[in-house]
PDB file of C-alpha atoms in Angstrom:
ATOM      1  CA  UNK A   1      -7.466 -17.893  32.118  1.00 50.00           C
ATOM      2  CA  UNK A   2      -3.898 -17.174  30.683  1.00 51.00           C
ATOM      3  CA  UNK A   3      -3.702 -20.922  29.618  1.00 52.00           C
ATOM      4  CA  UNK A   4      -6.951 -20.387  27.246  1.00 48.00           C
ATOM      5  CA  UNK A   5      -5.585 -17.246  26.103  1.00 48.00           C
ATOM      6  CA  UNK A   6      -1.806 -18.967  24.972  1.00 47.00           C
ATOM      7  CA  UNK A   7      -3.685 -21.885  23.674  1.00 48.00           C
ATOM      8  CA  UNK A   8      -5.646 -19.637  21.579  1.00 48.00           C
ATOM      9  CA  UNK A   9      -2.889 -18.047  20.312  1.00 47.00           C
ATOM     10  CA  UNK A  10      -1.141 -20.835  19.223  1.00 47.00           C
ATOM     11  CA  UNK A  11      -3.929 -22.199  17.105  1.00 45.00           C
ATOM     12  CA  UNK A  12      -4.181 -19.541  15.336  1.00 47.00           C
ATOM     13  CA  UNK A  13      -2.658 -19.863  11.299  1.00 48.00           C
ATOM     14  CA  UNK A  14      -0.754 -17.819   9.232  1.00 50.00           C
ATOM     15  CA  UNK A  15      -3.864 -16.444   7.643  1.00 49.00           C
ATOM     16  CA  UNK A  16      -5.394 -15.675  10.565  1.00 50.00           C
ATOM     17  CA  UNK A  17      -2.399 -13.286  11.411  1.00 53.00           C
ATOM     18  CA  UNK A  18      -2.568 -11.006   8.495  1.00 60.00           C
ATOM     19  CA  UNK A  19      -3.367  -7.238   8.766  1.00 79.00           C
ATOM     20  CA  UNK A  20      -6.727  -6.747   7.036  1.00 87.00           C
ATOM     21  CA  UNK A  21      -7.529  -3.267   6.557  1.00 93.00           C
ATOM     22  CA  UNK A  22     -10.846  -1.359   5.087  1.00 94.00           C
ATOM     23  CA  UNK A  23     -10.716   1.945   2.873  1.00 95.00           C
ATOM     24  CA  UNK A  24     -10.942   4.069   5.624  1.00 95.00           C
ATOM     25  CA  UNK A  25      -8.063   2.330   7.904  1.00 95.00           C
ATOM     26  CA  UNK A  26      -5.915   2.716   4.749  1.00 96.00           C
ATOM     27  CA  UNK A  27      -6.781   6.190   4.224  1.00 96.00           C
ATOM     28  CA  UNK A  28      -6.040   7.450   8.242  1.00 96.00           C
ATOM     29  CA  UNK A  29      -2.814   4.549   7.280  1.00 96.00           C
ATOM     30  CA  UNK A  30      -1.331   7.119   4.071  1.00 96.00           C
ATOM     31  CA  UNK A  31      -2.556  10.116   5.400  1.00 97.00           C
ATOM     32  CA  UNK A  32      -5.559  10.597   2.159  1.00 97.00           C
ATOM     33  CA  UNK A  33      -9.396  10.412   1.956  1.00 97.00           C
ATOM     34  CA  UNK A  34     -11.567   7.544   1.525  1.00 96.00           C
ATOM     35  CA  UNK A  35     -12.097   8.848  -1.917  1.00 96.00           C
ATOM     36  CA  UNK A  36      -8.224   8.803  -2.826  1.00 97.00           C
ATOM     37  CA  UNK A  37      -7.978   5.502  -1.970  1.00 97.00           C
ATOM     38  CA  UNK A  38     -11.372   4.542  -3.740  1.00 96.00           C
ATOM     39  CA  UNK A  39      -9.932   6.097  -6.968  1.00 97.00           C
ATOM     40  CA  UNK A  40      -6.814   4.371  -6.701  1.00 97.00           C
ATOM     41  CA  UNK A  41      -8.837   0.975  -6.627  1.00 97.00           C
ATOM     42  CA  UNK A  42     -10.387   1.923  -9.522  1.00 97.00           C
ATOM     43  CA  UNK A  43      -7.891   2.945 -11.365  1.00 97.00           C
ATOM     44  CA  UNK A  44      -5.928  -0.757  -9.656  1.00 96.00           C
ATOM     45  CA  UNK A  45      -3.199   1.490  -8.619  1.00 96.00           C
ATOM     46  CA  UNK A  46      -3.379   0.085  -4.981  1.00 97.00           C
ATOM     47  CA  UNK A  47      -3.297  -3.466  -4.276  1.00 97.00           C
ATOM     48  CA  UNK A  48      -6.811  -4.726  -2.830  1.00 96.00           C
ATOM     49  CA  UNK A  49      -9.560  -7.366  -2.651  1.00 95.00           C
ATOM     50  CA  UNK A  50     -13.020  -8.203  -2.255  1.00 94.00           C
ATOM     51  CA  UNK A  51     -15.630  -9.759  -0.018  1.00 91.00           C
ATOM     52  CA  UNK A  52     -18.628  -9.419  -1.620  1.00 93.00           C
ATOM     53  CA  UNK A  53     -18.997  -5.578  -2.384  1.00 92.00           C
ATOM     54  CA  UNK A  54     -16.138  -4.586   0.789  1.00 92.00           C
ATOM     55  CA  UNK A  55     -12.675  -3.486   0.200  1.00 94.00           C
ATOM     56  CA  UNK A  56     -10.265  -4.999   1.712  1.00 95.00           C
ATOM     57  CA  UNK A  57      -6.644  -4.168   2.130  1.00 96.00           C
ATOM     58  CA  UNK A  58      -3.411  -6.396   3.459  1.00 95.00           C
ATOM     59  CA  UNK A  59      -1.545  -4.510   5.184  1.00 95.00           C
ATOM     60  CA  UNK A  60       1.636  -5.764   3.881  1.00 94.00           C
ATOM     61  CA  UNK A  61       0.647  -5.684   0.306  1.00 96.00           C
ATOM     62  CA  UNK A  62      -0.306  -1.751   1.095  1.00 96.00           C
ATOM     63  CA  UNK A  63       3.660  -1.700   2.611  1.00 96.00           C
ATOM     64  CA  UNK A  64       4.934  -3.249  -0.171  1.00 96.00           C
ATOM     65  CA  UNK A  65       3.063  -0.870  -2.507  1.00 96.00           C
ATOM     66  CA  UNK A  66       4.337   2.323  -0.930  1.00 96.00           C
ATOM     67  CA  UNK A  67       8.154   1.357  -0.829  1.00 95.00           C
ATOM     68  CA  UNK A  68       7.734   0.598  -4.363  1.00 95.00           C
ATOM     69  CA  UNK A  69       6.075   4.024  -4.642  1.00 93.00           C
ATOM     70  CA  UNK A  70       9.122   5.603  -3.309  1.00 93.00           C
ATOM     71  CA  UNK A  71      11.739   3.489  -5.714  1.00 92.00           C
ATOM     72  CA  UNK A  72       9.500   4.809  -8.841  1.00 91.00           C
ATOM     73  CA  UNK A  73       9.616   8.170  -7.521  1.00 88.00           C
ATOM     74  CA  UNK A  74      13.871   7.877  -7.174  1.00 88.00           C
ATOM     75  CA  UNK A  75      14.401   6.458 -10.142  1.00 85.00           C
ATOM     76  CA  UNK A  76      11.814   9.360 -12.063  1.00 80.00           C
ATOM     77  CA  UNK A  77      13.658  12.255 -10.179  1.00 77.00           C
ATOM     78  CA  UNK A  78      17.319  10.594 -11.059  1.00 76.00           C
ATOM     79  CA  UNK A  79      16.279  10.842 -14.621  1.00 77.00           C
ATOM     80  CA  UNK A  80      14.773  13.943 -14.250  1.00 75.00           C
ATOM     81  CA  UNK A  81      18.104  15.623 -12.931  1.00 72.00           C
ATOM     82  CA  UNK A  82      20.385  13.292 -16.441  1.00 76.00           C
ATOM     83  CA  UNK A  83      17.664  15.276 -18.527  1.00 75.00           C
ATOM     84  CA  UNK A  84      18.436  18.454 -17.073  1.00 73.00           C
ATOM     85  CA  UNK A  85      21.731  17.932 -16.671  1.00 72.00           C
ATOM     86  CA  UNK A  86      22.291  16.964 -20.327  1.00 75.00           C
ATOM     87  CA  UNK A  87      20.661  20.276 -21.374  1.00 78.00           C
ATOM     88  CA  UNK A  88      22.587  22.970 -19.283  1.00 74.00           C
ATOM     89  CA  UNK A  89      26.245  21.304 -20.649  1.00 70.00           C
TER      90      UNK A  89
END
């Protein structure tokens, strides 16, 4: 019934609407093996969390994570090219 359905939808909460992802969803997600994204827990390079032993991911955390990813990676190649800069003048 399309009643049930809208009424179900409507109850649901905030948490309820938030992207969970396991290793392997994030991995096909950035394109990397289960084991990239295993090391990067370890090494808590990659926001995550736990239930019980499982890894868990929020999707907007991993979002987050990568744009943050690419503002490192600007601001390391701008002052890669002042570095070289200063040494060819």
């Amino acid at each position: 019934d399309g009643k049930a359905d809208l009424s179900a939808a409507a109850s649901k909460t905030n948490l309820d609407m938030i992207a969970e992802l396991v290793a392997a969803e994030v991995a096909k997600y950035l394109n990397c093996s289960v084991s990239c994204i295993r090391t990067l827990v370890r090494k808590k390079e990659i926001p995550y969390f736990r239930i019980g032993n499982r890894l868990n991911f929020n999707k907007e955390s991993i979002d987050i994570w990568i744009h943050n990813q690419e503002i490192q990676n600007l601001n390391l190649e701008k002052e890669e090219v002042k570095n070289y800069e200063s040494k060819i003048y």
